[in-house]
Amino acid sequence: MDFIIKIFSDSLYFTGPILLCTLGGLFAYKANMINIGLEGMMLFGGFISALILFFTHSWIIAFIAAILLAILLGLLFSYFGVTKKANFIITGFAINLLAIAVGKYVLAALGSIDINVISDVTRQMAAIDLGIIGEIPVIGPIINKQSFLTYFSFILIFICQFVLFNTKFGTYVRVVGESEEAAKSIGISINKIKYLAVIIGALLCAFAGYNVAINQLASYTPDITAGTGFIAIAAIYCGAGNPKNSSLYAILFGLSRSLAVNLSLRIGTIAGLLEMIPYIMIIIVLTVVGIIRKRKTLYRGFLHE
Amino acid sequence: MEIIKTIELTRMFGDFIANNQIDLTVEENEIKAIVGENGAGKSTLMNMLYGLLKPTAGEIYIRGEVVHFDSPNDAIKKGIGMVHQHFKLVPSLTIYENVILGIEVERKIKLGKYSFSLPSIDHKYEAKAIQDLIDRFQFGLKSTDIVKNLSIGAKQKVEILKMLYRNVDIVIFDEPTAVLTPQEIKAFFVTLKELKKQGKSIILITHKLQEVMEVSDSVTVIKQGKVIGNRVTKETSDKELARMMVGREVLLNVEKKYQDYSKNEIVYEIKDLTTYNHDGIKVVNGISFHLRKGEILGIAGVEGNGQSELLDLLTGLSQSISGKIIFNGIDITNKWPDEMRTQKIGFIPEDRYEQGLCLDMSIAENMIAGHHGKKEVCKHGLLLTQKINEKRDRLIKSNDIRVSDCEGNVSSLSGGNAQKIILAREFDANPELLIAAQPTRGVDIGAIEYIHKSLLNLQAQGKSILLISSELSEIMSLADRIAVIYKGQIIGEVNGINASREEIGLLMAGICERKPENEVR
Ligand SMILES: Nc1ncnc2c1ncn2[C@@H]1O[C@H](COP(=O)(O)OP(=O)(O)OP(=O)(O)O)[C@@H](O)[C@H]1O
Ligand SMILES: [Mg+2]
């Protein structure tokens, strides 16, 4: 029983960052700009917050730094991808490579293999005790003692759903993605909407990075993201950019990551193989989703949705 | 009073003068028709009035006041709205969301005498407001319907509602009837008259001169970017307008010699085709027909009865779940378009921008699209640029395609000239069978005459043609046999030579009195 609870509890733990990246990235996806750079934006977020926390010992300053860097990255991505109309796949790819390179460079300059901030991370930062809720049988131990950002990521599902379908901004994002001509003809500023969509994504990715580097691991190394940004892209695609549906896939991927970790703790030597679970899961899910979508239609080739 | 007046309005694209010192006057509360050949510059002129293009020189006056528009929003503020040739709607949104797009209404809360607006769209209020507007103009729509499920005529009404909701009093229509069925056109004229009654001024661009005669108050004729005449509608005739536009006498109806083809061999046979659309509805339901050598078979019907889906099947864009397509004895059921092309079947698709052309590619590339593997333009897998350019120049010349820059992209062409590119390409491939859908949609009368002549010419060479068109007069003047499609089935067939409008009209409405007489098997 404890083992099962552990698996589900860890699922939430792993789902948090995936969810943040997923919900962030889907705004850009809905505006018809797939942001491949989610991974890099998350890594940058983790890096800057660990670095600043290490030097200033203030998590607030670290958090603000992560936000500022995210805005900067969002502007950078949009400047090339929107204003300059460069290929945004390449732009996103560049951000991913840059994130790894900058991190490695700074680590080399510091002469360290990681940025360890364990002494600056308090219990309360890592895991919030929900008190009475934590005592509910089964459910309690599963949801208790997660970080604030993890809880926030689940609330965010509903916020995003609301924003996308019930606010002007959300409507415009969908309109821009579906028909730029329509947007243009009634004077919606397409570039502004795309910039905003990308920046929101960058911000949430930075939160994800902060969540992993500070709340969960209390240290930064260039591999802390472990493909979270790409997993998020898979989730966004599978859920067709709908916040609720995409989040379900994000949770599914979180669960498989938890399975991988917990099972490999038990099994020992061939544990390495089990680490493939989340990625194999993605391939299977993507294939199945693709086949189902294809089978529904007798039409050939690419059609606008 | 003059509500719009332009003085020496000029627009250049590079060195090309699309509008050359245009003086146009629109009186308040009149319906002003603007006619001219493809590429004459009508859309360019309207785009300047609506703020989509900036004039190179000249002035625009609205109610006597000089205006400079930076965007359509500025034009709307001055009371000018435009319904485009190609609709600018968001398919997945509802009618009311489309109409209200850009000026959404947000929920308000009141605290004492202060009122705040929340960042939350008031869907209920919006749906009701638009429903009221719909009812006021008697459009017969439901504001909560999703736009992608609407017929083309209904979509156009949504575009009109968009303008009405913004309280414009001048509405520009760029070829509004090109995509409508005869019934929808009638309904559209009712709408136009209703708008006029409510005090709006209207500018109407169309290639159909009988429409000009029917609804407009005055006409301006444009030729090669210049105004060449203004007429009061009552004092002119479609003949005169045609002559002014084209500069010579035009045959409004081509002459056709009817022949008996019933002894000729069958070249193309369709047996029991059936397919579903995206929503799982049987849109083509057991269609069978055949085409003999040298014959033109017309398929008539009210739009939305399965023509488009049938066309997709015949051109290899979708798959049939039953039945067969046999061409010259070869089974080509569910073959891909390129395989059909190698069998010498030519296609003129119904939506030229979606399926017929690649807008962002050059004219030359579009001229060889679908035929780029042929020896004449491609050797060892390499495209022969010089040969392709020669072909382009030859086809531009022989088809009288008006281009401002022959190196340019297809997106810079006017609608009618874009259509001519497709025609030139398909005719040049010398097909044994031509499947032509709406071949004259949006092209000018001179070009219609040319296209109709070309089709008959192809027939005279012993080639077969399948003609799908919502333009009944086109089918009646070209087809040897006319099959009528209704709810995904061929409901009846009549001979072209003695077909009457009434008889076909009844079939189109689904009323079938007699069994088709000359159906084989
Ligand atoms: N963006 C552009 N760049 C270059 N040339 C253009 C551009 N837009 C239009 N033109 C040229 O200007 C001329 C007028 O085009 P316009 O679209 O106004 O014609 P039109 O009268 O509306 O024709 P149609 O009846 O076929 O729609 C055409 O020769 C066209 O090739
Ligand atoms: Mg035009």
XYZ file of N, CA, C and O and ligand atoms in Angstrom, chain B residues 42-44 85 174-175 205 207 414-415, ligand 2:
41
model
N -10.320 46.695 -59.543
C -11.490 46.940 -58.687
C -11.177 46.652 -57.222
O -11.423 47.484 -56.346
N -10.622 45.473 -56.962
C -10.319 45.127 -55.572
C -9.294 46.086 -54.985
O -9.387 46.478 -53.821
N -8.323 46.473 -55.787
C -7.313 47.419 -55.315
C -7.973 48.709 -54.850
O -7.673 49.232 -53.776
N -14.033 39.245 -50.941
C -14.219 38.183 -51.924
C -14.005 36.836 -51.232
O -14.735 35.889 -51.447
N -17.209 42.859 -52.385
C -16.316 42.477 -53.477
C -16.736 41.107 -53.996
O -16.536 40.103 -53.328
N -17.326 41.072 -55.154
C -17.828 39.847 -55.786
C -18.613 38.950 -54.829
O -18.273 37.784 -54.622
N -19.269 45.000 -56.335
C -18.421 44.582 -57.449
C -18.915 43.239 -57.934
O -19.133 42.337 -57.131
N -19.104 40.429 -61.634
C -18.855 40.179 -63.059
C -20.133 39.845 -63.800
O -20.119 39.649 -64.999
N -4.815 39.055 -59.814
C -6.227 39.222 -59.492
C -6.904 37.860 -59.580
O -6.383 36.933 -60.201
N -8.076 37.744 -58.951
C -8.763 36.463 -58.874
C -8.950 35.783 -60.226
O -8.676 34.597 -60.400
Mg -10.969 41.370 -57.333
